[in-house]
Amino acid sequence: MFSFLQLKQSHQAPVLTVDLHSHLIPSIDDGSQSMEESLALLQGLEALGYKKIITTPHIMMDTYKNTPKIIRSGLDQIREEAKKADIKLEIDAAAEYYLDDGFIDLLQSGDLMTVNDKYLLFETSYTSKPLQLEEMIFAIGTAGYTPIMAHPERYRYVKDPEKEYGRWKELGVLFQSNLNSFGGHYGRSAKKLVTFLNENGMIDFLGSDTHGKRHLESLKHVFDSEIFSSIFSKNKILNNSL
């Protein structure tokens, strides 16, 4: 099993105790593919200083046809195995909803995997802005949830960040940025856009978006960087309230 004993957040920087956004339930999406891997990742996140993990499997009509039942069953299993492995992390689950043709039907069903029964985490295509994006954001609010856009910096269709991010903020969208975007893990475009979000105080939540050990290794470098403290000084980060 991969060792994460050397991973920890710097005591000189703000401590992030809650992670919002990861893929740790094994074999249901593109994240962890085994319970052994999931336990290793949980140990790594614990070593980094996290106390609570809200893991968020994909729900996508054509690719990852997860349901609340599937996710809750996986959550029960990972909690049981984590307890046996003496992992102290609190483990919860929501979902990362893809805004596809099936999303509105899921929203109207009322059986959703949300964060604290309050927030709904969603993503879009990385390359193409959904034609009805604003309508779907409005529908999330009408259903009684606050929309959280996952990793807005990764959407390559954003060409005018001041205008586009500003408009989504006007619609009540909160932004969850990936910590590894600051380290260039997702490329120059994502790093440039997350820097814009940071400098303009637009980030509300941070996520590890952990799929595998490579993400934890990158996270350690971000936690040790000067940029990490600046995120907390420039933005009101809400993770630890979850």
XYZ file of C-alpha atoms in Angstrom:
242
model
C 0.000 0.000 0.000
C 1.327 3.430 -0.915
C 2.677 5.336 2.088
C 1.475 8.872 2.744
C 3.190 9.283 6.112
C 5.184 12.285 4.883
C 2.108 14.154 3.669
C 0.827 16.892 5.930
C -0.320 20.467 5.715
C 2.137 23.079 6.868
C 1.378 24.296 10.389
C 2.223 27.809 9.196
C -0.659 27.834 6.720
C -4.435 27.776 7.272
C -5.646 24.269 8.030
C -8.220 22.761 5.698
C -10.134 20.058 7.567
C -13.002 19.231 5.182
C -12.596 18.077 1.593
C -15.446 18.691 -0.815
C -15.020 16.722 -4.044
C -13.335 13.359 -4.502
C -13.950 9.992 -6.111
C -13.225 7.410 -3.441
C -16.055 4.870 -3.586
C -14.440 2.025 -5.511
C -15.385 0.914 -8.994
C -18.358 3.192 -9.653
C -16.677 5.926 -11.705
C -13.223 7.011 -12.895
C -11.845 7.302 -9.362
C -10.665 4.539 -7.061
C -10.943 1.102 -8.637
C -10.580 -1.060 -5.507
C -11.247 -0.922 -1.780
C -7.520 -1.223 -1.142
C -6.899 1.863 -3.242
C -9.736 3.729 -1.506
C -8.295 2.988 1.927
C -4.841 4.134 0.824
C -6.301 7.393 -0.469
C -8.256 7.936 2.733
C -5.069 7.395 4.735
C -3.332 9.918 2.518
C -6.054 12.513 3.003
C -5.971 11.914 6.751
C -2.201 12.394 6.740
C -2.718 15.728 4.995
C -4.797 16.922 7.945
C -8.329 16.345 6.725
C -10.911 15.372 9.345
C -13.906 14.920 7.048
C -14.285 13.788 3.454
C -17.376 14.400 1.330
C -16.791 12.104 -1.612
C -18.716 12.918 -4.782
C -19.090 10.168 -7.404
C -20.033 11.181 -10.925
C -23.634 10.916 -12.044
C -23.747 11.039 -15.849
C -26.565 9.720 -18.002
C -24.395 8.053 -20.655
C -21.260 7.137 -18.704
C -21.691 6.731 -14.948
C -25.277 5.764 -14.260
C -24.946 6.021 -10.513
C -27.989 6.389 -8.295
C -28.360 7.481 -4.668
C -28.886 3.799 -3.792
C -25.594 2.775 -5.417
C -23.709 5.641 -3.785
C -25.180 5.048 -0.334
C -24.369 1.348 -0.539
C -20.787 2.171 -1.510
C -20.580 4.698 1.311
C -21.658 2.078 3.863
C -18.981 -0.317 2.608
C -16.157 2.215 2.624
C -17.103 3.401 6.114
C -17.040 -0.170 7.385
C -13.660 -0.923 5.841
C -12.198 2.409 6.976
C -13.210 1.629 10.542
C -11.479 -1.753 10.343
C -8.344 0.021 9.057
C -8.444 2.441 12.011
C -9.019 5.441 9.745
C -10.545 8.194 11.873
C -11.848 10.366 9.033
C -15.532 11.182 8.974
C -16.717 9.979 5.569
C -19.829 11.307 3.863
C -21.037 11.299 0.283
C -22.864 13.521 -2.179
C -22.538 13.452 -5.976
C -21.072 15.425 -8.838
C -23.954 15.893 -11.266
C -23.196 16.339 -14.942
C -25.506 18.820 -16.639
C -26.714 16.557 -19.428
C -30.112 15.798 -20.955
C -31.084 13.650 -17.980
C -30.249 16.134 -15.261
C -33.595 17.917 -15.023
C -35.399 14.580 -14.655
C -33.078 13.669 -11.787
C -33.648 17.058 -10.195
C -37.404 16.697 -10.442
C -37.288 13.204 -8.932
C -36.263 14.711 -5.603
C -33.934 11.805 -4.783
C -30.588 13.578 -4.873
C -27.168 13.240 -3.304
C -26.543 16.745 -2.010
C -24.158 18.295 0.487
C -25.784 18.865 3.882
C -29.204 18.787 2.146
C -28.338 22.290 0.986
C -25.766 22.350 -1.801
C -25.822 20.601 -5.179
C -22.449 20.057 -6.841
C -22.512 20.104 -10.636
C -20.147 20.053 -13.572
C -20.420 20.609 -17.312
C -18.514 19.575 -20.398
C -14.963 20.900 -20.315
C -15.177 22.102 -23.896
C -18.790 23.052 -24.644
C -21.006 25.333 -22.587
C -24.464 23.780 -22.134
C -27.046 25.654 -24.174
C -29.428 25.770 -21.202
C -26.846 26.325 -18.484
C -28.598 29.324 -16.923
C -31.969 27.551 -17.022
C -30.514 24.532 -15.219
C -28.859 26.739 -12.621
C -32.210 28.422 -12.058
C -33.897 25.021 -11.743
C -31.416 23.984 -9.035
C -32.310 27.075 -7.042
C -36.031 26.584 -7.613
C -35.676 23.037 -6.242
C -34.368 24.543 -3.007
C -30.623 23.988 -3.401
C -27.637 26.261 -3.700
C -25.663 25.346 -6.840
C -21.929 24.710 -6.536
C -20.006 24.624 -9.790
C -17.191 22.091 -9.631
C -13.777 23.313 -10.826
C -14.925 26.349 -12.897
C -11.307 26.944 -13.857
C -11.247 23.746 -15.926
C -13.916 24.804 -18.418
C -12.019 25.728 -21.533
C -15.061 27.421 -23.062
C -14.622 30.298 -20.605
C -13.091 33.031 -22.767
C -14.124 36.138 -20.812
C -13.735 35.128 -17.145
C -14.787 38.472 -15.713
C -18.043 38.405 -17.651
C -18.832 34.693 -17.494
C -17.832 34.002 -13.901
C -19.473 37.253 -12.874
C -22.738 36.241 -14.510
C -22.769 32.859 -12.759
C -22.140 34.577 -9.450
C -25.100 36.865 -10.153
C -27.203 33.722 -10.577
C -26.212 32.527 -7.095
C -23.616 29.937 -8.092
C -20.851 29.118 -5.626
C -17.469 28.016 -6.979
C -15.470 24.970 -5.885
C -11.936 25.129 -7.231
C -9.512 22.226 -7.307
C -6.425 22.797 -5.202
C -4.272 21.068 -7.781
C -5.264 23.651 -10.374
C -2.983 26.075 -8.515
C -0.047 23.764 -9.101
C -0.647 23.433 -12.818
C -1.838 19.820 -12.587
C -4.600 20.447 -15.153
C -2.583 22.618 -17.493
C -1.836 26.278 -18.054
C -5.388 27.326 -18.878
C -6.791 25.968 -15.621
C -3.954 27.531 -13.647
C -4.542 30.912 -15.295
C -8.282 30.796 -14.623
C -7.962 29.627 -11.018
C -5.505 32.473 -10.441
C -8.153 34.869 -11.771
C -10.765 33.373 -9.432
C -8.377 33.627 -6.502
C -7.305 37.199 -7.171
C -10.943 38.271 -7.463
C -12.120 36.498 -4.311
C -14.559 34.261 -6.183
C -13.698 30.880 -4.645
C -16.125 29.482 -2.048
C -14.990 25.882 -1.657
C -11.806 23.920 -2.282
C -11.618 20.319 -3.436
C -8.905 17.728 -3.780
C -10.806 16.013 -6.619
C -8.861 12.930 -5.595
C -9.052 10.076 -8.094
C -5.709 8.432 -7.326
C -2.430 8.829 -5.465
C -1.065 11.258 -8.080
C -3.547 13.845 -6.833
C -2.368 13.514 -3.237
C 1.266 13.872 -4.245
C 0.389 17.110 -6.075
C -1.698 18.346 -3.142
C 1.308 18.188 -0.833
C 3.154 20.619 -3.087
C 0.184 23.027 -3.122
C -0.124 22.935 0.679
C 3.582 23.769 0.937
C 3.366 26.662 -1.518
C 2.920 30.359 -0.787
C -0.259 30.410 -2.856
C -2.105 28.231 -0.338
C -2.258 30.942 2.340
C -3.267 33.536 -0.229
C -6.399 31.535 -1.089
C -7.675 32.023 2.453
C -6.699 35.682 2.612
C -8.442 36.550 -0.653
C -11.552 34.332 -0.404
C -14.099 33.228 2.170
C -13.533 29.470 2.087
C -16.519 27.576 3.484
C -15.193 23.984 3.625
C -14.706 23.813 7.362
C -18.340 24.794 7.938
C -19.581 21.591 6.276
